[in-house]
C-alpha positions as MATLAB code, in Angstrom:
seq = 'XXXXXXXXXXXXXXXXXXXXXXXXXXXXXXXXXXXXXXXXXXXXXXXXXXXXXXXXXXXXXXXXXXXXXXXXXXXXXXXXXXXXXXXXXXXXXXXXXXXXXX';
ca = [
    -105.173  102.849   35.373;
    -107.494  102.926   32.352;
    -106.959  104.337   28.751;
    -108.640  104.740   25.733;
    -107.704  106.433   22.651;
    -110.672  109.035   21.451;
    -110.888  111.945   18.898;
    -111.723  115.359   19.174;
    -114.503  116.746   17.064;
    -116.274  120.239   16.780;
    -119.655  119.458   18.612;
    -121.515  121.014   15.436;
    -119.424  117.774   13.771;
    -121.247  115.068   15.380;
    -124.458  113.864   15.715;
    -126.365  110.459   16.159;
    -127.373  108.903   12.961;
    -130.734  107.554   14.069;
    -133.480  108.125   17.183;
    -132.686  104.315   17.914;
    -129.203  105.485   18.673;
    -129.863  107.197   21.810;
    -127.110  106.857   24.503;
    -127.353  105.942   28.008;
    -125.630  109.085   29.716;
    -123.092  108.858   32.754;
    -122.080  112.152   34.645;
    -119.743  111.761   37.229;
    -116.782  113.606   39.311;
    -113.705  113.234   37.028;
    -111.614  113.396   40.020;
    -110.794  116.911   40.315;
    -114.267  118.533   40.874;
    -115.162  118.702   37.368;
    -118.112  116.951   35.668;
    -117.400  114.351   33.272;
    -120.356  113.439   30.640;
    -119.666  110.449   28.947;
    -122.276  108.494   26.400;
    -122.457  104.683   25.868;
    -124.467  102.404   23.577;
    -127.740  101.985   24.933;
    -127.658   98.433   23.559;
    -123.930   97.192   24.284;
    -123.002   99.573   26.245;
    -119.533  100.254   24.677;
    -117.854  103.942   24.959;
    -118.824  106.424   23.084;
    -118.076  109.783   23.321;
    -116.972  111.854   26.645;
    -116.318  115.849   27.226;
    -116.158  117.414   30.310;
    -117.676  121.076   31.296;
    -114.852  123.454   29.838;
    -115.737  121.488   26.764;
    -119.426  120.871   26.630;
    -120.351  124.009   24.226;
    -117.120  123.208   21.879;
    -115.845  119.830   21.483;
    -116.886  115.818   21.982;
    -113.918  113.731   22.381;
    -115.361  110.117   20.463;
    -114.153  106.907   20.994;
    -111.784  106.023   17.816;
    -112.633  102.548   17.840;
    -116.269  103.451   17.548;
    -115.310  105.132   14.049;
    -115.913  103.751   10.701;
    -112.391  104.809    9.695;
    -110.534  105.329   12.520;
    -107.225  105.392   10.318;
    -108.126  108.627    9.222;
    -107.638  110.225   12.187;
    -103.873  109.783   13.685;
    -103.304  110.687   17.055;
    -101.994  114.234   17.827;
    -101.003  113.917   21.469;
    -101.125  111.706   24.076;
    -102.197  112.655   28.206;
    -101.248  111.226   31.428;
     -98.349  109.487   30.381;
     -97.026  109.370   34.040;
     -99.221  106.827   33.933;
     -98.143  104.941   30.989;
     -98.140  101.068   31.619;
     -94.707   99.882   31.033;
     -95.581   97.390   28.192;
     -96.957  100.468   26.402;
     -94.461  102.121   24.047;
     -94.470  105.892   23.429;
     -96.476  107.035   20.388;
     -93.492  108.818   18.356;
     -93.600  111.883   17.041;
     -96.646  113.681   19.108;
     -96.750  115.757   21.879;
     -96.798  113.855   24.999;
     -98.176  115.605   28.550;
     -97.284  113.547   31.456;
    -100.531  115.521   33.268;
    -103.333  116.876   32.026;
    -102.241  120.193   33.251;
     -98.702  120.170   32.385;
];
């Protein structure tokens, strides 16, 4: 199992700083029959940004890494922590959903 730790943003809160920063685009299943948009750097290819459909119009959950101060911007919550390698220690004091529905 895979994670990543992104952001969420208002979509009127984000925008590409340059036409040379135009992402390759991947749209895919997500696993339970909703689309999953996700945008990586056309020229490294590293993660970006992702949202799914019940999000598109609202929110774009970024890629902390990718930020210039990702500091600023503590996590609130963590998902799919049934899934949680065993190395990986709980984040304290956040909410914590063991499934994304939950």
């Amino acid at each position: 199992m895979a994670f990543g730790l992104t952001t969420k943003i208002p979509v009127k809160a984000f925008s590409y700083t340059t036409d040379s920063a135009k992402p390759t685009v991947h749209e895919a299943d997500n696993g339970g029959g909703s689309l999953l948009h996700r945008e990586f750097c056309a020229k490294c290819g590293s993660g970006i940004l992702e949202y799914g459909a019940a999000a598109a119009n609202d929110f774009r959950y970024i890629m902390t890494g990718t930020l210039n101060d990702p500091g600023a911007l503590p996590p609130k919550g963590e998902f799919f922590c049934a899934y949680r390698e065993k190395w990986m220690p709980e984040v304290p004091g956040i909410f914590h959903k063991q499934h994304l529905n939950d």
